[in-house]
Amino acid sequence: MKILSLIIVLSPLLASILSGFFGKSIGRSASHLVTITGVAISFLASFFILSNFIFLDLSTYNEVIYTWASIGDLDIEIGFLIDPLSSLMMVVVTFVSLMVHIYTIGYMKDDPGYQRFFSYISLFTFSMLMLVMSNNFLQLFFGWEAVGVVSYLLIGFWFKKESAIFANMKAFLVNRVGDFGFILGIAALVVYTGSLDYATIFNNLDNLNILYISFFDGMNVPVITVICISLFIGAMGKSAQVPLHVWLPDSMEGPTPISALIHAATMVTAGIFMVARLSPLFELSSTALSFIIIIGAVTAFFTGLLGVIQNDIKRVVAYSTLSQLGYMTVALGVSAYSASIFHLTTHAFFKALLFLAAGSVIIAMHHEQDIRKMGGLRRYLPITYLTFLLGTLSLVGFPGFSGFFSKDILIESVHSSDLWGSNLAYFCVLIGVFITSLYSFRLLLLVFHGAEKFDDNTKKHLKEPGFVVTMPLVILSIPSVFLGWFIIEPLLFSEFFKDSIFVLPENDVVSYIGSHFHGSLDFMLHSFTNFTSPALYLMILGATLSWYLYIYNPSASKKIMMKAKYFYSILENKYYFDWFNENILSKGAIIIGKKFYEKGDVLAIDKFIVNGSAFLVKAFSNIIKRIQTGYVYHYAFIMIIGLVFVLFLL
């Protein structure tokens, strides 16, 4: 297992180094060949490990590779924890990454940064693998920050675009806010447990659970609550939860392949994975769980509304990601960690499919991304249309598709929870089904149906992109449709995660649902008669309304927009989060910084501390130089006065 683990993480790293440092020497073909080979090796090895966990009941592997440093009793180590949770994540990350690598050959074929892009996405894969395979908080933090750095490089890949540079800086700064909370949580764990190792910390939770921190007189807060909320703030940054969600839509400034990789399998899933991995900690704080529920519910509902008014094909899918991350976060809050990971898994495939299919449309439309200038593309892009349709049906939770199983289980989990905030969350995720269906079918209908809104020149060149673009779409559509049928029972209602995820009996909503589960087909059929949780009918309502507003009676959508112009303005300005950040936080920080510079740096430090001694010497010199006249009788007079003064003192 040790050799396999090293092969899995080092193959993409070695490929990234070869493509990055020697890309010009080995050429374009060799660059994509070496990186695809590296990720393919990681995928095959990861799949081998996962299949052993499924079929051979493989034991958990937890071993230190080497000790990097020791500071007192604190050992700083590099090691791997390979269990069902990490092995599933490894397969998801490497499979989606492999599809993105292949797709990139066609999408980036004319880009001068071809080799550099392949180096970056391979490095991105290595960083995420280090994160999910870590067995301690230091390595987790290394992977955490590494995916942040590489996302910065990839979002700003086209560094001559001002908007791309603004977007990658925005992502970097927002994630630093979250990471500040994350590192505080890790530091608190070290202070109270004296270790960075997962197993050591989990074995000392009884001691940790009885400790309190005193913030003010009479205000004692459990240490475990402070730690969990601090760690979750880190997840809010990486997994783009309100109010730290603002960077994710702007990440669309990067090339489409990286949008798929960030949104589907790497960076945004890191926070969800981290909370699931640390379930033994979070289960001890109902306050932290309720905080997670509220944040997830707000994100799922309000960011979904923003997808309804977007006109950029990639941004619609991006806001869909924000909403779906809110769903996963709500599931974490109600202790349905396995349901959250289930939705993460299915979402990775259909969201990668939607992004890559959107990229296929962008290629065919000569990099036009405004859906108002499309329409009727199904006749010209049949493969892209079919795969986009399948991805959309999975996203909205159409019965029988993978997204249906994961989303419905998630909604039922929230419905079954008694934790504070779960009632609000249930309303948000249920109405979110309607909103998701509305914007998803709006996108599908405006792009592929209705009247053609593009010019004759575009029409002349409209054709399906090459095999390297369409082949990943076809492959990704298979798990998007069928995966849910086969993994719902072993993933949720068996003991697959028994050594990976810990849930208190009173919080175990997934087991409660499992007691009423009688197979995938019965679960699907039950959705037609389950009127207490009418997700299916809300989905149908959203699809029908979308067809009416954007195909049957397009003028109706314009009338609604005019009548609700104030609400529309709020949505168009994204609830003014960006305005607040740019005009209040950023400008306020600049003003405060200038004042500190003027009063602190210039006046206090430069004038009084650094130059103060020089001013004193100069002032003293100005006095002394008046005494040095050059006349002997002046000096004699001063000597007599001095002698008299000394005699007086004596």
PDB file of N, CA and C in Angstrom, residues 42-102:
ATOM      1  N   SER A  42      -2.439   7.277 -11.716  1.00  0.00           N
ATOM      2  CA  SER A  42      -3.060   7.566 -10.417  1.00  0.00           C
ATOM      3  C   SER A  42      -4.480   7.033 -10.357  1.00  0.00           C
ATOM      4  N   PHE A  43      -5.228   7.213 -11.444  1.00  0.00           N
ATOM      5  CA  PHE A  43      -6.608   6.734 -11.471  1.00  0.00           C
ATOM      6  C   PHE A  43      -6.685   5.211 -11.363  1.00  0.00           C
ATOM      7  N   LEU A  44      -5.872   4.514 -12.142  1.00  0.00           N
ATOM      8  CA  LEU A  44      -5.907   3.049 -12.127  1.00  0.00           C
ATOM      9  C   LEU A  44      -5.520   2.505 -10.751  1.00  0.00           C
ATOM     10  N   ALA A  45      -4.494   3.099 -10.147  1.00  0.00           N
ATOM     11  CA  ALA A  45      -4.064   2.658  -8.815  1.00  0.00           C
ATOM     12  C   ALA A  45      -5.147   2.964  -7.775  1.00  0.00           C
ATOM     13  N   SER A  46      -5.785   4.145  -7.884  1.00  0.00           N
ATOM     14  CA  SER A  46      -6.860   4.521  -6.952  1.00  0.00           C
ATOM     15  C   SER A  46      -8.055   3.592  -7.108  1.00  0.00           C
ATOM     16  N   PHE A  47      -8.400   3.278  -8.353  1.00  0.00           N
ATOM     17  CA  PHE A  47      -9.532   2.385  -8.615  1.00  0.00           C
ATOM     18  C   PHE A  47      -9.251   0.980  -8.080  1.00  0.00           C
ATOM     19  N   PHE A  48      -8.011   0.554  -8.199  1.00  0.00           N
ATOM     20  CA  PHE A  48      -7.619  -0.750  -7.664  1.00  0.00           C
ATOM     21  C   PHE A  48      -7.819  -0.796  -6.152  1.00  0.00           C
ATOM     22  N   ILE A  49      -7.421   0.266  -5.466  1.00  0.00           N
ATOM     23  CA  ILE A  49      -7.579   0.329  -4.005  1.00  0.00           C
ATOM     24  C   ILE A  49      -9.051   0.362  -3.622  1.00  0.00           C
ATOM     25  N   LEU A  50      -9.851   1.198  -4.305  1.00  0.00           N
ATOM     26  CA  LEU A  50     -11.280   1.292  -3.999  1.00  0.00           C
ATOM     27  C   LEU A  50     -11.984  -0.044  -4.220  1.00  0.00           C
ATOM     28  N   SER A  51     -11.655  -0.727  -5.313  1.00  0.00           N
ATOM     29  CA  SER A  51     -12.284  -2.024  -5.589  1.00  0.00           C
ATOM     30  C   SER A  51     -11.922  -3.056  -4.522  1.00  0.00           C
ATOM     31  N   ASN A  52     -10.713  -2.960  -3.975  1.00  0.00           N
ATOM     32  CA  ASN A  52     -10.318  -3.859  -2.885  1.00  0.00           C
ATOM     33  C   ASN A  52     -11.118  -3.575  -1.612  1.00  0.00           C
ATOM     34  N   PHE A  53     -11.403  -2.288  -1.364  1.00  0.00           N
ATOM     35  CA  PHE A  53     -12.238  -1.951  -0.208  1.00  0.00           C
ATOM     36  C   PHE A  53     -13.663  -2.468  -0.400  1.00  0.00           C
ATOM     37  N   ILE A  54     -14.156  -2.428  -1.636  1.00  0.00           N
ATOM     38  CA  ILE A  54     -15.535  -2.844  -1.904  1.00  0.00           C
ATOM     39  C   ILE A  54     -15.673  -4.365  -1.882  1.00  0.00           C
ATOM     40  N   PHE A  55     -14.764  -5.046  -2.576  1.00  0.00           N
ATOM     41  CA  PHE A  55     -14.942  -6.485  -2.799  1.00  0.00           C
ATOM     42  C   PHE A  55     -14.136  -7.377  -1.851  1.00  0.00           C
ATOM     43  N   LEU A  56     -13.005  -6.858  -1.349  1.00  0.00           N
ATOM     44  CA  LEU A  56     -12.137  -7.707  -0.526  1.00  0.00           C
ATOM     45  C   LEU A  56     -12.063  -7.249   0.925  1.00  0.00           C
ATOM     46  N   ASP A  57     -12.854  -6.209   1.277  1.00  0.00           N
ATOM     47  CA  ASP A  57     -12.875  -5.707   2.656  1.00  0.00           C
ATOM     48  C   ASP A  57     -11.464  -5.371   3.145  1.00  0.00           C
ATOM     49  N   LEU A  58     -10.769  -4.591   2.340  1.00  0.00           N
ATOM     50  CA  LEU A  58      -9.403  -4.178   2.659  1.00  0.00           C
ATOM     51  C   LEU A  58      -9.364  -3.383   3.961  1.00  0.00           C
ATOM     52  N   SER A  59      -8.311  -3.588   4.751  1.00  0.00           N
ATOM     53  CA  SER A  59      -8.177  -2.864   6.016  1.00  0.00           C
ATOM     54  C   SER A  59      -7.661  -1.453   5.771  1.00  0.00           C
ATOM     55  N   THR A  60      -8.020  -0.553   6.675  1.00  0.00           N
ATOM     56  CA  THR A  60      -7.545   0.832   6.592  1.00  0.00           C
ATOM     57  C   THR A  60      -6.035   0.887   6.732  1.00  0.00           C
ATOM     58  N   TYR A  61      -5.412   1.679   5.865  1.00  0.00           N
ATOM     59  CA  TYR A  61      -3.962   1.867   5.906  1.00  0.00           C
ATOM     60  C   TYR A  61      -3.672   3.252   6.476  1.00  0.00           C
ATOM     61  N   ASN A  62      -2.914   3.302   7.553  1.00  0.00           N
ATOM     62  CA  ASN A  62      -2.551   4.572   8.173  1.00  0.00           C
ATOM     63  C   ASN A  62      -1.099   4.476   8.611  1.00  0.00           C
ATOM     64  N   GLU A  63      -0.220   5.123   7.853  1.00  0.00           N
ATOM     65  CA  GLU A  63       1.215   4.972   8.140  1.00  0.00           C
ATOM     66  C   GLU A  63       1.955   6.271   7.868  1.00  0.00           C
ATOM     67  N   VAL A  64       2.941   6.536   8.717  1.00  0.00           N
ATOM     68  CA  VAL A  64       3.817   7.696   8.530  1.00  0.00           C
ATOM     69  C   VAL A  64       4.922   7.319   7.541  1.00  0.00           C
ATOM     70  N   ILE A  65       5.088   8.150   6.506  1.00  0.00           N
ATOM     71  CA  ILE A  65       6.150   7.896   5.519  1.00  0.00           C
ATOM     72  C   ILE A  65       7.493   8.352   6.068  1.00  0.00           C
ATOM     73  N   TYR A  66       7.518   9.561   6.602  1.00  0.00           N
ATOM     74  CA  TYR A  66       8.728  10.016   7.294  1.00  0.00           C
ATOM     75  C   TYR A  66       8.390  11.193   8.202  1.00  0.00           C
ATOM     76  N   THR A  67       9.238  11.399   9.205  1.00  0.00           N
ATOM     77  CA  THR A  67       9.079  12.529  10.118  1.00  0.00           C
ATOM     78  C   THR A  67       9.930  13.680   9.627  1.00  0.00           C
ATOM     79  N   TRP A  68       9.257  14.780   9.317  1.00  0.00           N
ATOM     80  CA  TRP A  68       9.952  15.926   8.739  1.00  0.00           C
ATOM     81  C   TRP A  68      10.713  16.711   9.818  1.00  0.00           C
ATOM     82  N   ALA A  69      10.072  16.873  10.975  1.00  0.00           N
ATOM     83  CA  ALA A  69      10.716  17.614  12.062  1.00  0.00           C
ATOM     84  C   ALA A  69      10.039  17.261  13.377  1.00  0.00           C
ATOM     85  N   SER A  70      10.747  17.472  14.473  1.00  0.00           N
ATOM     86  CA  SER A  70      10.189  17.293  15.812  1.00  0.00           C
ATOM     87  C   SER A  70      10.474  18.540  16.623  1.00  0.00           C
ATOM     88  N   ILE A  71       9.414  19.128  17.186  1.00  0.00           N
ATOM     89  CA  ILE A  71       9.553  20.329  18.008  1.00  0.00           C
ATOM     90  C   ILE A  71       9.009  19.989  19.381  1.00  0.00           C
ATOM     91  N   GLY A  72       9.899  19.687  20.311  1.00  0.00           N
ATOM     92  CA  GLY A  72       9.467  19.215  21.618  1.00  0.00           C
ATOM     93  C   GLY A  72       8.788  17.866  21.471  1.00  0.00           C
ATOM     94  N   ASP A  73       7.556  17.779  21.959  1.00  0.00           N
ATOM     95  CA  ASP A  73       6.793  16.533  21.836  1.00  0.00           C
ATOM     96  C   ASP A  73       5.950  16.477  20.564  1.00  0.00           C
ATOM     97  N   LEU A  74       6.005  17.544  19.762  1.00  0.00           N
ATOM     98  CA  LEU A  74       5.194  17.620  18.547  1.00  0.00           C
ATOM     99  C   LEU A  74       5.979  17.099  17.347  1.00  0.00           C
ATOM    100  N   ASP A  75       5.474  16.035  16.743  1.00  0.00           N
ATOM    101  CA  ASP A  75       6.101  15.470  15.546  1.00  0.00           C
ATOM    102  C   ASP A  75       5.386  15.990  14.305  1.00  0.00           C
ATOM    103  N   ILE A  76       6.169  16.505  13.374  1.00  0.00           N
ATOM    104  CA  ILE A  76       5.622  16.997  12.101  1.00  0.00           C
ATOM    105  C   ILE A  76       5.951  15.944  11.045  1.00  0.00           C
ATOM    106  N   GLU A  77       4.886  15.249  10.600  1.00  0.00           N
ATOM    107  CA  GLU A  77       5.092  14.041   9.791  1.00  0.00           C
ATOM    108  C   GLU A  77       4.393  14.135   8.439  1.00  0.00           C
ATOM    109  N   ILE A  78       4.867  13.317   7.522  1.00  0.00           N
ATOM    110  CA  ILE A  78       4.215  13.100   6.238  1.00  0.00           C
ATOM    111  C   ILE A  78       3.731  11.653   6.225  1.00  0.00           C
ATOM    112  N   GLY A  79       2.435  11.467   5.995  1.00  0.00           N
ATOM    113  CA  GLY A  79       1.897  10.104   6.013  1.00  0.00           C
ATOM    114  C   GLY A  79       0.602  10.013   5.237  1.00  0.00           C
ATOM    115  N   PHE A  80       0.110   8.791   5.076  1.00  0.00           N
ATOM    116  CA  PHE A  80      -1.098   8.558   4.296  1.00  0.00           C
ATOM    117  C   PHE A  80      -2.135   7.789   5.118  1.00  0.00           C
ATOM    118  N   LEU A  81      -3.387   8.204   4.964  1.00  0.00           N
ATOM    119  CA  LEU A  81      -4.518   7.487   5.526  1.00  0.00           C
ATOM    120  C   LEU A  81      -5.390   7.052   4.357  1.00  0.00           C
ATOM    121  N   ILE A  82      -5.370   5.766   4.055  1.00  0.00           N
ATOM    122  CA  ILE A  82      -6.154   5.221   2.946  1.00  0.00           C
ATOM    123  C   ILE A  82      -7.271   4.365   3.529  1.00  0.00           C
ATOM    124  N   ASP A  83      -8.482   4.875   3.421  1.00  0.00           N
ATOM    125  CA  ASP A  83      -9.665   4.162   3.891  1.00  0.00           C
ATOM    126  C   ASP A  83     -10.766   4.335   2.839  1.00  0.00           C
ATOM    127  N   PRO A  84     -11.962   3.804   3.048  1.00  0.00           N
ATOM    128  CA  PRO A  84     -13.008   3.942   2.025  1.00  0.00           C
ATOM    129  C   PRO A  84     -13.300   5.382   1.614  1.00  0.00           C
ATOM    130  N   LEU A  85     -13.298   6.323   2.581  1.00  0.00           N
ATOM    131  CA  LEU A  85     -13.588   7.716   2.255  1.00  0.00           C
ATOM    132  C   LEU A  85     -12.519   8.305   1.346  1.00  0.00           C
ATOM    133  N   SER A  86     -11.250   8.160   1.724  1.00  0.00           N
ATOM    134  CA  SER A  86     -10.173   8.730   0.907  1.00  0.00           C
ATOM    135  C   SER A  86     -10.050   8.018  -0.430  1.00  0.00           C
ATOM    136  N   SER A  87     -10.269   6.699  -0.457  1.00  0.00           N
ATOM    137  CA  SER A  87     -10.140   5.971  -1.729  1.00  0.00           C
ATOM    138  C   SER A  87     -11.234   6.388  -2.713  1.00  0.00           C
ATOM    139  N   LEU A  88     -12.447   6.638  -2.204  1.00  0.00           N
ATOM    140  CA  LEU A  88     -13.524   7.125  -3.079  1.00  0.00           C
ATOM    141  C   LEU A  88     -13.172   8.502  -3.632  1.00  0.00           C
ATOM    142  N   MET A  89     -12.666   9.376  -2.776  1.00  0.00           N
ATOM    143  CA  MET A  89     -12.271  10.711  -3.223  1.00  0.00           C
ATOM    144  C   MET A  89     -11.128  10.640  -4.231  1.00  0.00           C
ATOM    145  N   MET A  90     -10.193   9.729  -4.010  1.00  0.00           N
ATOM    146  CA  MET A  90      -9.067   9.576  -4.947  1.00  0.00           C
ATOM    147  C   MET A  90      -9.552   9.184  -6.334  1.00  0.00           C
ATOM    148  N   VAL A  91     -10.518   8.271  -6.395  1.00  0.00           N
ATOM    149  CA  VAL A  91     -11.064   7.845  -7.690  1.00  0.00           C
ATOM    150  C   VAL A  91     -11.804   8.992  -8.365  1.00  0.00           C
ATOM    151  N   VAL A  92     -12.622   9.726  -7.605  1.00  0.00           N
ATOM    152  CA  VAL A  92     -13.368  10.854  -8.169  1.00  0.00           C
ATOM    153  C   VAL A  92     -12.413  11.906  -8.717  1.00  0.00           C
ATOM    154  N   VAL A  93     -11.419  12.280  -7.922  1.00  0.00           N
ATOM    155  CA  VAL A  93     -10.464  13.320  -8.324  1.00  0.00           C
ATOM    156  C   VAL A  93      -9.695  12.909  -9.569  1.00  0.00           C
ATOM    157  N   THR A  94      -9.152  11.702  -9.566  1.00  0.00           N
ATOM    158  CA  THR A  94      -8.294  11.283 -10.685  1.00  0.00           C
ATOM    159  C   THR A  94      -9.104  11.009 -11.954  1.00  0.00           C
ATOM    160  N   PHE A  95     -10.336  10.468 -11.809  1.00  0.00           N
ATOM    161  CA  PHE A  95     -11.141  10.187 -13.002  1.00  0.00           C
ATOM    162  C   PHE A  95     -11.576  11.480 -13.688  1.00  0.00           C
ATOM    163  N   VAL A  96     -12.118  12.424 -12.906  1.00  0.00           N
ATOM    164  CA  VAL A  96     -12.531  13.699 -13.498  1.00  0.00           C
ATOM    165  C   VAL A  96     -11.326  14.436 -14.062  1.00  0.00           C
ATOM    166  N   SER A  97     -10.219  14.397 -13.344  1.00  0.00           N
ATOM    167  CA  SER A  97      -8.998  15.044 -13.828  1.00  0.00           C
ATOM    168  C   SER A  97      -8.525  14.421 -15.136  1.00  0.00           C
ATOM    169  N   LEU A  98      -8.614  13.109 -15.239  1.00  0.00           N
ATOM    170  CA  LEU A  98      -8.218  12.427 -16.477  1.00  0.00           C
ATOM    171  C   LEU A  98      -9.081  12.887 -17.648  1.00  0.00           C
ATOM    172  N   MET A  99     -10.393  12.987 -17.434  1.00  0.00           N
ATOM    173  CA  MET A  99     -11.289  13.456 -18.495  1.00  0.00           C
ATOM    174  C   MET A  99     -10.957  14.903 -18.890  1.00  0.00           C
ATOM    175  N   VAL A 100     -10.656  15.724 -17.898  1.00  0.00           N
ATOM    176  CA  VAL A 100     -10.310  17.126 -18.171  1.00  0.00           C
ATOM    177  C   VAL A 100      -8.991  17.211 -18.943  1.00  0.00           C
ATOM    178  N   HIS A 101      -8.033  16.373 -18.592  1.00  0.00           N
ATOM    179  CA  HIS A 101      -6.755  16.357 -19.314  1.00  0.00           C
ATOM    180  C   HIS A 101      -6.964  16.029 -20.794  1.00  0.00           C
ATOM    181  N   ILE A 102      -7.768  15.006 -21.051  1.00  0.00           N
ATOM    182  CA  ILE A 102      -8.016  14.604 -22.445  1.00  0.00           C
ATOM    183  C   ILE A 102      -8.750  15.722 -23.184  1.00  0.00           C
TER     184      ILE A 102
END
